[in-house]
């Protein structure tokens, strides 16, 4: 991963931060894009003090112009990127009856439109790739896109939309050395999970449904992301890989 430029959206904390730490450990230069300025700067500082190459840019993925500005900063400082992790997202555990139109729009705007904006902004970086200068695009979607659970209808719909977007990119980028895949996590220990399962009893009931007998860690997703970003995964293309402890099937 040395000399590779990796951009990760939603990387100030949680799964995105864990993925960033793993790429830092592999010697990559990591660009952290996140709306949370305080957490982003703290993550950047921590990584730099540990000797890692990290750059934080406050970015709103639901705002195309914000992403354009971030891409310009990256290009001016580092040049074109090699690996893009589309991770930013939000969730609310509400029934369809309780989802307002405003809440629906917000989730779709961040999770799905934000994914499209992110890809569109970095499109030129990947359109110039080749078999000897390969690129990698990895969506962090969700098992909710398959099961319809784990969040509201807006969350499941937005994550299913990411899968459609990913499959489209497979056809567009495959011929020029860019692998595009999605990791679909379920029940990973994050702030989002803590909101969805806030009590010890609710977590215990959840664990009973996971054959492997534990909740996943952000590092489980980070390890898979690094593999999919490596040359060893070059024949894996257009796949949705569940990381769920065996819960779904």
XYZ file of C-alpha atoms in Angstrom:
249
model
C 0.000 0.000 0.000
C 3.020 2.310 0.113
C 2.703 5.321 -2.199
C -1.053 4.697 -2.492
C -3.447 7.600 -1.886
C -6.594 6.432 -0.079
C -9.702 8.592 0.400
C -12.269 7.466 2.971
C -15.582 9.251 3.549
C -17.064 9.202 7.038
C -13.692 8.367 8.556
C -13.494 10.502 11.705
C -14.750 7.597 13.823
C -16.306 4.136 13.733
C -15.769 1.787 10.812
C -14.276 4.507 8.606
C -11.669 5.407 11.232
C -10.756 1.747 11.706
C -10.296 1.339 7.946
C -8.105 4.447 7.893
C -5.936 3.108 10.716
C -5.447 -0.161 8.863
C -4.344 1.592 5.673
C -2.015 3.847 7.687
C -0.426 0.734 9.188
C 0.132 -0.571 5.653
C 2.001 2.601 4.675
C -0.690 4.349 2.631
C -1.390 8.084 2.641
C -4.923 8.434 4.000
C -7.282 11.340 3.378
C -10.069 11.580 5.948
C -13.307 13.184 4.733
C -15.925 13.811 7.395
C -18.472 16.443 8.434
C -17.459 16.137 12.120
C -14.599 18.647 12.321
C -13.667 18.016 15.951
C -13.504 14.226 15.609
C -11.784 14.474 12.215
C -9.028 16.741 13.476
C -8.512 14.512 16.515
C -8.204 11.430 14.292
C -5.790 13.221 11.947
C -3.632 14.385 14.875
C -3.552 10.927 16.439
C -2.477 9.337 13.163
C 0.183 11.962 12.447
C 1.625 11.675 15.983
C 1.926 7.920 15.401
C 3.994 8.596 12.282
C 1.210 8.062 9.751
C 0.483 10.135 6.678
C -3.023 11.523 7.208
C -4.930 14.563 6.015
C -8.361 15.602 7.314
C -10.698 17.742 5.202
C -14.076 18.719 6.625
C -16.558 17.591 3.967
C -20.313 17.283 3.651
C -20.989 14.345 1.316
C -24.572 15.532 0.822
C -23.177 18.699 -0.785
C -21.575 18.189 -4.209
C -19.681 21.487 -4.023
C -18.167 20.496 -0.679
C -16.854 17.313 -2.288
C -15.536 19.255 -5.276
C -13.567 21.507 -2.920
C -12.177 18.472 -1.087
C -11.088 16.836 -4.342
C -9.307 20.030 -5.422
C -7.396 20.181 -2.132
C -6.396 16.536 -2.487
C -5.331 16.910 -6.118
C -3.292 20.062 -5.389
C -1.468 18.434 -2.459
C -1.213 14.779 -3.461
C -2.359 14.295 -7.060
C -4.855 11.672 -8.209
C -6.059 9.031 -5.805
C -5.746 5.242 -6.015
C -8.336 3.884 -3.591
C -11.757 5.258 -2.680
C -13.775 3.974 0.268
C -17.410 5.179 0.149
C -18.380 4.854 3.794
C -20.272 7.922 5.052
C -23.811 7.212 6.174
C -26.505 7.707 8.805
C -29.345 5.586 10.164
C -32.520 5.958 12.211
C -34.436 2.995 13.654
C -37.919 4.227 12.835
C -40.927 2.405 11.406
C -42.212 3.566 8.040
C -45.162 5.198 9.809
C -42.807 7.356 11.886
C -40.409 8.368 9.100
C -41.097 11.945 8.054
C -40.538 13.104 4.495
C -37.705 15.301 5.771
C -35.999 12.359 7.509
C -36.381 10.180 4.395
C -34.803 12.895 2.241
C -31.904 13.386 4.694
C -30.989 9.676 4.777
C -31.202 9.307 0.997
C -29.256 12.535 0.484
C -26.343 11.420 2.667
C -26.271 7.674 2.055
C -27.191 7.364 -1.623
C -26.847 10.769 -3.284
C -23.657 11.298 -1.243
C -22.273 8.060 -2.694
C -23.064 9.224 -6.231
C -21.559 12.662 -5.585
C -18.402 11.060 -4.188
C -17.956 8.787 -7.200
C -18.678 11.609 -9.633
C -16.146 13.957 -8.033
C -13.351 11.365 -8.216
C -14.438 9.931 -11.594
C -11.462 11.308 -13.525
C -8.994 9.782 -11.067
C -10.274 6.315 -11.925
C -11.043 6.795 -15.610
C -7.272 7.136 -16.190
C -6.343 3.899 -14.411
C -5.049 0.800 -16.190
C -4.000 -2.787 -15.528
C -0.516 -1.570 -14.497
C -1.858 1.348 -12.422
C -4.898 -0.223 -10.862
C -7.571 1.493 -8.803
C -10.021 0.254 -6.190
C -13.467 1.515 -5.211
C -15.103 -0.056 -2.171
C -18.591 0.729 -0.912
C -19.326 0.127 2.759
C -23.019 -0.686 2.380
C -25.023 -2.839 4.798
C -26.664 -6.208 5.219
C -29.824 -4.135 5.668
C -29.955 -3.823 1.882
C -30.609 -7.583 1.792
C -32.698 -8.107 4.918
C -34.536 -4.785 5.259
C -33.661 -4.769 8.979
C -31.111 -2.904 11.123
C -32.479 0.571 10.456
C -35.469 2.268 8.906
C -36.862 1.749 5.403
C -34.904 4.777 4.228
C -31.639 3.211 5.421
C -32.317 -0.167 3.763
C -33.426 1.534 0.537
C -30.361 3.791 0.436
C -28.011 0.844 0.955
C -29.768 -1.199 -1.748
C -29.323 1.815 -4.011
C -25.586 1.741 -3.309
C -25.495 -1.833 -4.601
C -27.124 -0.752 -7.866
C -24.659 2.100 -8.216
C -21.773 -0.269 -7.546
C -22.977 -2.764 -10.142
C -23.217 0.009 -12.746
C -19.635 1.106 -12.036
C -18.463 -2.492 -12.469
C -19.331 -2.285 -16.165
C -17.878 1.180 -16.592
C -14.538 0.768 -14.819
C -13.696 -2.918 -15.125
C -11.913 -2.601 -18.465
C -9.377 -0.100 -17.159
C -8.017 -1.813 -14.074
C -10.453 -0.591 -11.436
C -12.062 -3.138 -9.121
C -15.403 -2.099 -7.635
C -16.956 -4.039 -4.756
C -19.162 -3.587 -1.715
C -18.736 -4.774 1.855
C -22.081 -5.309 3.578
C -21.519 -5.279 7.362
C -24.125 -6.373 9.899
C -24.096 -5.729 13.642
C -20.724 -4.042 13.947
C -19.803 -2.369 17.255
C -20.170 1.344 16.438
C -21.989 4.412 17.769
C -24.736 3.638 15.253
C -25.228 0.132 16.690
C -25.290 1.552 20.226
C -28.233 3.756 19.216
C -30.056 0.863 17.564
C -29.473 -1.511 20.504
C -29.100 0.761 23.554
C -29.582 -1.735 26.421
C -27.623 -4.775 27.626
C -30.689 -6.961 27.149
C -31.202 -5.825 23.565
C -27.541 -6.599 22.806
C -27.782 -10.036 24.430
C -30.826 -10.863 22.331
C -28.970 -9.665 19.242
C -25.904 -11.834 19.953
C -28.140 -14.910 20.254
C -29.047 -14.422 16.579
C -25.398 -14.412 15.410
C -24.047 -17.964 14.822
C -20.449 -16.900 15.459
C -21.543 -15.672 18.908
C -20.266 -12.123 18.947
C -20.869 -8.683 17.580
C -18.442 -7.691 14.834
C -15.650 -5.173 15.361
C -14.774 -2.296 13.027
C -11.425 -4.060 12.508
C -13.272 -6.981 10.890
C -14.461 -4.612 8.174
C -11.096 -2.849 7.940
C -9.268 -6.143 7.337
C -11.632 -6.979 4.469
C -11.326 -3.485 2.984
C -7.523 -3.730 2.909
C -7.747 -7.108 1.174
C -10.149 -5.775 -1.454
C -7.774 -2.856 -2.011
C -4.807 -5.174 -2.576
C -3.558 -6.720 -5.810
C -4.395 -10.170 -4.402
C -8.114 -9.396 -4.881
C -7.836 -8.299 -8.527
C -10.277 -10.985 -9.795
C -12.966 -9.994 -7.297
C -15.173 -7.471 -9.070
C -18.798 -6.439 -8.653
C -19.343 -8.441 -5.466
C -21.371 -7.715 -2.345
C -19.488 -9.386 0.500
C -21.448 -9.889 3.716
C -19.513 -9.581 6.958
C -22.152 -10.690 9.451
C -20.896 -13.567 11.616
C -23.183 -15.899 9.666
C -26.385 -14.163 10.761
C -28.015 -13.541 7.391
C -27.963 -16.963 5.671
